[in-house]
PDB file of C-alpha atoms and ligand atoms in Angstrom:
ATOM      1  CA  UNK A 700      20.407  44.984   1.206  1.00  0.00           C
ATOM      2  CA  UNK A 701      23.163  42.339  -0.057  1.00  0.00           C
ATOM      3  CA  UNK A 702      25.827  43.558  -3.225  1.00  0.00           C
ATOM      4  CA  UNK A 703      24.070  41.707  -5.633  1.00  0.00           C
ATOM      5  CA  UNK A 704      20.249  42.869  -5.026  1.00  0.00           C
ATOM      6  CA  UNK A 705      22.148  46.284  -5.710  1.00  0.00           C
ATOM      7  CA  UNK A 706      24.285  44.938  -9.086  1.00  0.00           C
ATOM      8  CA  UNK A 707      20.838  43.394 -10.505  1.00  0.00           C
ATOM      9  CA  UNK A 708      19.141  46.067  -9.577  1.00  0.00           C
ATOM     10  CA  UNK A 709      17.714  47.845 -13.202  1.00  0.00           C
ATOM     11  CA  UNK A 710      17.462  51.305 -11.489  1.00  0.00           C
ATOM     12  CA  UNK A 711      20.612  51.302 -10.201  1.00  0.00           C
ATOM     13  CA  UNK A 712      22.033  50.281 -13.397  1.00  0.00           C
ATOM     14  CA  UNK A 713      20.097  53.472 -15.265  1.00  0.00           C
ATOM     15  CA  UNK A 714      21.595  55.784 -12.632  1.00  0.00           C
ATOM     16  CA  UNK A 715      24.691  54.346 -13.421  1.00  0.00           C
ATOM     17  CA  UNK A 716      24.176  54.847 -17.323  1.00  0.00           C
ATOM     18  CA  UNK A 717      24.520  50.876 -18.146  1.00  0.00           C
ATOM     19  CA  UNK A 718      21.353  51.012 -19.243  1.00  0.00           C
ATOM     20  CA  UNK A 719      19.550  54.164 -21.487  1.00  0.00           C
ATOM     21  CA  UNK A 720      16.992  56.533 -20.045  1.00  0.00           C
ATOM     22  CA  UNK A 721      15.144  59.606 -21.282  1.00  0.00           C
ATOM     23  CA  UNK A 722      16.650  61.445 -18.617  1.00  0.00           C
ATOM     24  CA  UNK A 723      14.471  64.428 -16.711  1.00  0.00           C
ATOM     25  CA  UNK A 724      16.379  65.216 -13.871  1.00  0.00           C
ATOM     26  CA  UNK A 725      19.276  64.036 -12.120  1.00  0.00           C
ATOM     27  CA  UNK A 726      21.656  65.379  -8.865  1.00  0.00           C
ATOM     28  CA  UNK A 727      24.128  63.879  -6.082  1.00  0.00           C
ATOM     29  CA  UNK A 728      20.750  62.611  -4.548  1.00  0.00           C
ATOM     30  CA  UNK A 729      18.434  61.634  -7.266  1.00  0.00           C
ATOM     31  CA  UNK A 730      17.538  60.597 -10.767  1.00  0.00           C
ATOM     32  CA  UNK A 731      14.112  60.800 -12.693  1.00  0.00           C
ATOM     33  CA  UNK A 732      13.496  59.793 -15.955  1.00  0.00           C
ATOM     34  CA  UNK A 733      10.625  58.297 -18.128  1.00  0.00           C
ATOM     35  CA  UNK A 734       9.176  54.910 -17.305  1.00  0.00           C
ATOM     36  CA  UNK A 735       9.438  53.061 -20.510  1.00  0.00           C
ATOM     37  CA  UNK A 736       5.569  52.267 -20.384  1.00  0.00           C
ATOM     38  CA  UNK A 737       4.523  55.656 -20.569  1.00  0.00           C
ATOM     39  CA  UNK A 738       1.417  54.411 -18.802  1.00  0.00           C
ATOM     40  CA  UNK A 739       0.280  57.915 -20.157  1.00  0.00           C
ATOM     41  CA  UNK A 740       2.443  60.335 -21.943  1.00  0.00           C
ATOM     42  CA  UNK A 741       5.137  61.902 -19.608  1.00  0.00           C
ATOM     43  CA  UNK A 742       4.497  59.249 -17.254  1.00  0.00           C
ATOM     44  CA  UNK A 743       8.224  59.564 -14.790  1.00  0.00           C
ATOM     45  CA  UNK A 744       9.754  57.925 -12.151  1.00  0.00           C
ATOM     46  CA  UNK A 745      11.421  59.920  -9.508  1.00  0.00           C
ATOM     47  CA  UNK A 746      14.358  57.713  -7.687  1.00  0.00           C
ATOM     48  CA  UNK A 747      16.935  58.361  -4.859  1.00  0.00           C
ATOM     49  CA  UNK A 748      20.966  57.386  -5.971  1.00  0.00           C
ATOM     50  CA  UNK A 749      21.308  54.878  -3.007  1.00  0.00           C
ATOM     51  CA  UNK A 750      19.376  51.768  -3.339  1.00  0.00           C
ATOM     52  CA  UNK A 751      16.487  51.466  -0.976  1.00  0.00           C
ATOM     53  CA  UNK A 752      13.900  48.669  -1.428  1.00  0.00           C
ATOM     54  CA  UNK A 753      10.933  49.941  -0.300  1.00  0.00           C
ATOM     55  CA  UNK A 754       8.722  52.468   1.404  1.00  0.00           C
ATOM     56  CA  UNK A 755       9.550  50.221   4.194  1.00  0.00           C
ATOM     57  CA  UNK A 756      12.864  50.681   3.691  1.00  0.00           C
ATOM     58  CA  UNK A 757      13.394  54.315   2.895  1.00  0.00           C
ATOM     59  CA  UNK A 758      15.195  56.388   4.969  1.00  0.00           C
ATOM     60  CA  UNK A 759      13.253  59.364   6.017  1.00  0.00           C
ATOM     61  CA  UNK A 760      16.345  62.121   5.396  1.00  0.00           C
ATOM     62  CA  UNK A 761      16.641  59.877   1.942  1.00  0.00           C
ATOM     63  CA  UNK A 762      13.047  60.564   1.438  1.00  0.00           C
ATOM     64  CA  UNK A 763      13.137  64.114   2.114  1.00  0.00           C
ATOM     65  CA  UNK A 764      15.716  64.791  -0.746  1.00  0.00           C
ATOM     66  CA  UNK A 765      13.671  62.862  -2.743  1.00  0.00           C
ATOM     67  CA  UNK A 766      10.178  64.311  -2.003  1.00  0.00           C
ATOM     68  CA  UNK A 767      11.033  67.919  -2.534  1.00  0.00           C
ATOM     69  CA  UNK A 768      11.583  67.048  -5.890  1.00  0.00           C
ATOM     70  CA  UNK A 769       8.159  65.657  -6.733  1.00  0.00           C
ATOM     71  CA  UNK A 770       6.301  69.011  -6.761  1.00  0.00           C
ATOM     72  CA  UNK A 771       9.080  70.795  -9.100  1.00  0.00           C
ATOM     73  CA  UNK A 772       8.579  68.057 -11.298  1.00  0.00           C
ATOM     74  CA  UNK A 773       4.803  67.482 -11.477  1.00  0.00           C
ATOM     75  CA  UNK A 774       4.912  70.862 -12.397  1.00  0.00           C
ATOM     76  CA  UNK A 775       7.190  70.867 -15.031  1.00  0.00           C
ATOM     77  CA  UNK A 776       4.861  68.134 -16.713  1.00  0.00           C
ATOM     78  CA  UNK A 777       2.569  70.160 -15.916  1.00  0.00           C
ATOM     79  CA  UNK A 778       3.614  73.131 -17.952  1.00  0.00           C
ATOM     80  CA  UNK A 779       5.297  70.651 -20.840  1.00  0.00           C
ATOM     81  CA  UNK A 780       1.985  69.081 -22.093  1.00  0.00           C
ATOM     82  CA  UNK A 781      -0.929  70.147 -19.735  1.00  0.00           C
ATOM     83  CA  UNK A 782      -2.743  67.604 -18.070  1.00  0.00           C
ATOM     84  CA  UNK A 783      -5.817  67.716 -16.430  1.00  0.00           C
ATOM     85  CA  UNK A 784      -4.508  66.114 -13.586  1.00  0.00           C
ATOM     86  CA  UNK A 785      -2.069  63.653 -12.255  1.00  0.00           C
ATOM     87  CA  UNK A 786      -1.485  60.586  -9.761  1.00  0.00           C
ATOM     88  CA  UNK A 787       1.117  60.457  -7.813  1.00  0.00           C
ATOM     89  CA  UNK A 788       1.997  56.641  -6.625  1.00  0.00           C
ATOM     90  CA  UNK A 789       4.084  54.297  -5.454  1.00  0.00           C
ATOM     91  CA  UNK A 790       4.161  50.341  -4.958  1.00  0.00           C
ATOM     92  CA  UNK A 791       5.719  48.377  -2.314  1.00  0.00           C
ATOM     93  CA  UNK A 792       5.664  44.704  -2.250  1.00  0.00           C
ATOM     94  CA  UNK A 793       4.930  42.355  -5.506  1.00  0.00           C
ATOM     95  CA  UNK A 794       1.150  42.157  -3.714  1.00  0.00           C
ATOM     96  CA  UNK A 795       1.064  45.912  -3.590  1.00  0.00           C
ATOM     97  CA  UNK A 796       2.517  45.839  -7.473  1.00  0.00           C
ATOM     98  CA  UNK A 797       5.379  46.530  -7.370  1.00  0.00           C
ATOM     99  CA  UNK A 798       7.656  45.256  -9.821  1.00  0.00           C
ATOM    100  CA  UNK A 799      11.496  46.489  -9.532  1.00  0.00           C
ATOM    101  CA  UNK A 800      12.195  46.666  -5.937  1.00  0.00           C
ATOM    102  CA  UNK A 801      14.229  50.035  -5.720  1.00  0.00           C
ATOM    103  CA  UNK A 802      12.262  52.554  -4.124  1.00  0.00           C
ATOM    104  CA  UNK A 803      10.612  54.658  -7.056  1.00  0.00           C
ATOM    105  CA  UNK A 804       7.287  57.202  -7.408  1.00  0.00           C
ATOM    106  CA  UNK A 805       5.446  56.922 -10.086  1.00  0.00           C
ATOM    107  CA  UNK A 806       3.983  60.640 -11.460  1.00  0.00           C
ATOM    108  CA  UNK A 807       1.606  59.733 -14.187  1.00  0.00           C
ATOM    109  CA  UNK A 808      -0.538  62.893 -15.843  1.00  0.00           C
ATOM    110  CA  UNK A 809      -3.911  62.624 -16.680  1.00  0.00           C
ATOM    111  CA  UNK A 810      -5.157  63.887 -19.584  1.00  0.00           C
ATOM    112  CA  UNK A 811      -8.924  62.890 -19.190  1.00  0.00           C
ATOM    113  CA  UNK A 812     -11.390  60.440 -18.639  1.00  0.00           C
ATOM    114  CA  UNK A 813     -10.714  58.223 -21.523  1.00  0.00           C
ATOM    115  CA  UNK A 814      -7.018  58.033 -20.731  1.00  0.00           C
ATOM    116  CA  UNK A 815      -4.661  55.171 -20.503  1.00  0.00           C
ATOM    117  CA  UNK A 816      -4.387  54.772 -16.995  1.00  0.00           C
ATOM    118  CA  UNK A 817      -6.897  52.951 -14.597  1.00  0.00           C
ATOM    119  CA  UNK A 818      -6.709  52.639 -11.036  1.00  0.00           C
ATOM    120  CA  UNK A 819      -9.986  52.381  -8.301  1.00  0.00           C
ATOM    121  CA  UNK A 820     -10.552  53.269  -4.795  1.00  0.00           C
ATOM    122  CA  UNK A 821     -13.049  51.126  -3.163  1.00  0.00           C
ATOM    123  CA  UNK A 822     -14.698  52.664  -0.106  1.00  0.00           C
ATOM    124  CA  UNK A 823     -15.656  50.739   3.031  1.00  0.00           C
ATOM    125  CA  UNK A 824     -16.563  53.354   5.186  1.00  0.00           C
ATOM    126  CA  UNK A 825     -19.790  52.077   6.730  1.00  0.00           C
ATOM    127  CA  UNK A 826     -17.704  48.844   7.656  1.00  0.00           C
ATOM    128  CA  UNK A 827     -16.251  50.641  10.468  1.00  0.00           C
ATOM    129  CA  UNK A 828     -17.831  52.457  13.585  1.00  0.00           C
ATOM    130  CA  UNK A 829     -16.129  55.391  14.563  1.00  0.00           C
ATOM    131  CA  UNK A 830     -14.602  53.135  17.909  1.00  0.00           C
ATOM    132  CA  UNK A 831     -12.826  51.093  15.098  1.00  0.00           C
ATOM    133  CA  UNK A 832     -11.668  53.621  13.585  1.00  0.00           C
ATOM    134  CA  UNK A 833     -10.310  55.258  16.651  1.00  0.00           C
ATOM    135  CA  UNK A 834      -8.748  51.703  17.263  1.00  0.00           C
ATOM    136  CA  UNK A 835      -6.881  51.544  14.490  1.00  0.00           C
ATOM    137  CA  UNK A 836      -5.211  54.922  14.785  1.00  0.00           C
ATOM    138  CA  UNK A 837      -4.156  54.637  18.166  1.00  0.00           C
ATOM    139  CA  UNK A 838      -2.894  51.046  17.397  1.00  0.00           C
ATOM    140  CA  UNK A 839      -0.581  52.932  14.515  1.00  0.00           C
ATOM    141  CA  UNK A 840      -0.313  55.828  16.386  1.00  0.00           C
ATOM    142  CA  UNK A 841       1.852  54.079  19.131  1.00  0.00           C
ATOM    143  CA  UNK A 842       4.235  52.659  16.412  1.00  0.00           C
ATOM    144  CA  UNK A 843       5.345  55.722  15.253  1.00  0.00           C
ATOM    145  CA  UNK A 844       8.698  56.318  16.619  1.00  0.00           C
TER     146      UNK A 844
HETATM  147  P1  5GP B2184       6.497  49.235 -10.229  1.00  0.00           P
HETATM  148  O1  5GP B2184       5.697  48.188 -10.944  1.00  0.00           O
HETATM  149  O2  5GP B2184       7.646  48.589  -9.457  1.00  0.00           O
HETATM  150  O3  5GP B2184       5.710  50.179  -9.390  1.00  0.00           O
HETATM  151  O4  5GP B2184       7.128  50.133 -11.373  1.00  0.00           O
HETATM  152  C1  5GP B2184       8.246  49.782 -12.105  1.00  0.00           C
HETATM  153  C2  5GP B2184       8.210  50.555 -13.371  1.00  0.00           C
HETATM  154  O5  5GP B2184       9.494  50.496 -13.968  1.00  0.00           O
HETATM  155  C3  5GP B2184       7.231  50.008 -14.417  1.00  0.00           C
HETATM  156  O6  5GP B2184       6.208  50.965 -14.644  1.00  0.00           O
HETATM  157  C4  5GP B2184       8.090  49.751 -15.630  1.00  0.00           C
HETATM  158  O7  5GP B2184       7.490  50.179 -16.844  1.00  0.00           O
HETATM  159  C5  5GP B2184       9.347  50.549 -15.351  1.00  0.00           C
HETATM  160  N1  5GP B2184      10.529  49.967 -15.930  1.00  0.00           N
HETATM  161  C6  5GP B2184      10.946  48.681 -15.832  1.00  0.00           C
HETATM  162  N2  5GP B2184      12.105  48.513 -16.480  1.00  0.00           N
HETATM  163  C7  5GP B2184      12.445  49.724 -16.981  1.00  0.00           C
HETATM  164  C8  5GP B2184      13.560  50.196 -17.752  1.00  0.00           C
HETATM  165  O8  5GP B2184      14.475  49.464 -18.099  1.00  0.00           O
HETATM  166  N3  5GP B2184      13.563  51.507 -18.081  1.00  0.00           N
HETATM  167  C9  5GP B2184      12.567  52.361 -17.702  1.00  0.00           C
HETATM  168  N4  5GP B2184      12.675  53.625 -18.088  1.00  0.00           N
HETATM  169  N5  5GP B2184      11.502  51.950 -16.985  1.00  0.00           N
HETATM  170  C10 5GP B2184      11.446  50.650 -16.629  1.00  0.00           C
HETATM  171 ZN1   ZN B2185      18.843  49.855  -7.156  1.00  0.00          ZN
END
């Protein structure tokens, strides 16, 4: 990470308070706060302080102080305006969609079929045999370090 991806970075500059946020939460580690899309109502972002790219990038001790706070928060939507349900996700790479490149997770309630928010898994199980499959997870399996 170079100074200036940090100084252009739009997150930083919210946790910073150079630019407004509906603030939900905020301590030494993170911040969370409204995405300005409101992709459906209550839709928040959940951020750590130190600027971190990616997933890719994220330090896992970073990422624990950051994940503990997802579940205190989902439920606090939760209990604010009742959705049926939620999504929990998070982009990495423009491919992937990701469009402001500090690390972020998106918590977006959903209120029901007819919502605002779209998003599809397509299955491929019967692509793979259960040898590929086993293929594939060793072949991560040894990365993991
Ligand atoms: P991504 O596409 O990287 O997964 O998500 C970035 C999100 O940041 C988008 O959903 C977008 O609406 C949100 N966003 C971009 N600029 C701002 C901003 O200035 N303020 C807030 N609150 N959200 C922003
Ligand atoms: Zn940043």
């Amino acid at each position: 990470m170079t100074m200036a991806e940090e100084s252009n970075c739009i997150f930083c500059k919210i946790i910073k308070g150079e630019i407004p946020s509906a603030k939900v939460y905020e301590d030494e580690d993170v911040f969370a706060f409204l995405d300005l899309s409101q992709v459906t109502m209550g839709h928040t972002l959940i951020i750590p302080k130190v600027h971190q790219k990616d997933i890719f990038h994220l330090e896992p001790e970073i990422a624990a102080k950051l994940f503990k706070h997802v579940p205190v928060i989902a439920r606090a939507i939760q209990e604010a305006f009742h959705p049926v349900g939620m999504n929990i996700l998070n982009n990495n790479s423009e491919l992937a969609g990701q469009s402001v490149f500090h690390y972020h997770i998106h918590l977006i309630p959903r209120y029901g079929n007819t919502d605002t928010f779209s998003f599809s898994f397509q299955p491929h199980t019967d692509d793979y045999s259960n040898e590929q499959r086993s293929k594939i997870a060793a072949a991560i399996a040894e990365k993991i370090r």
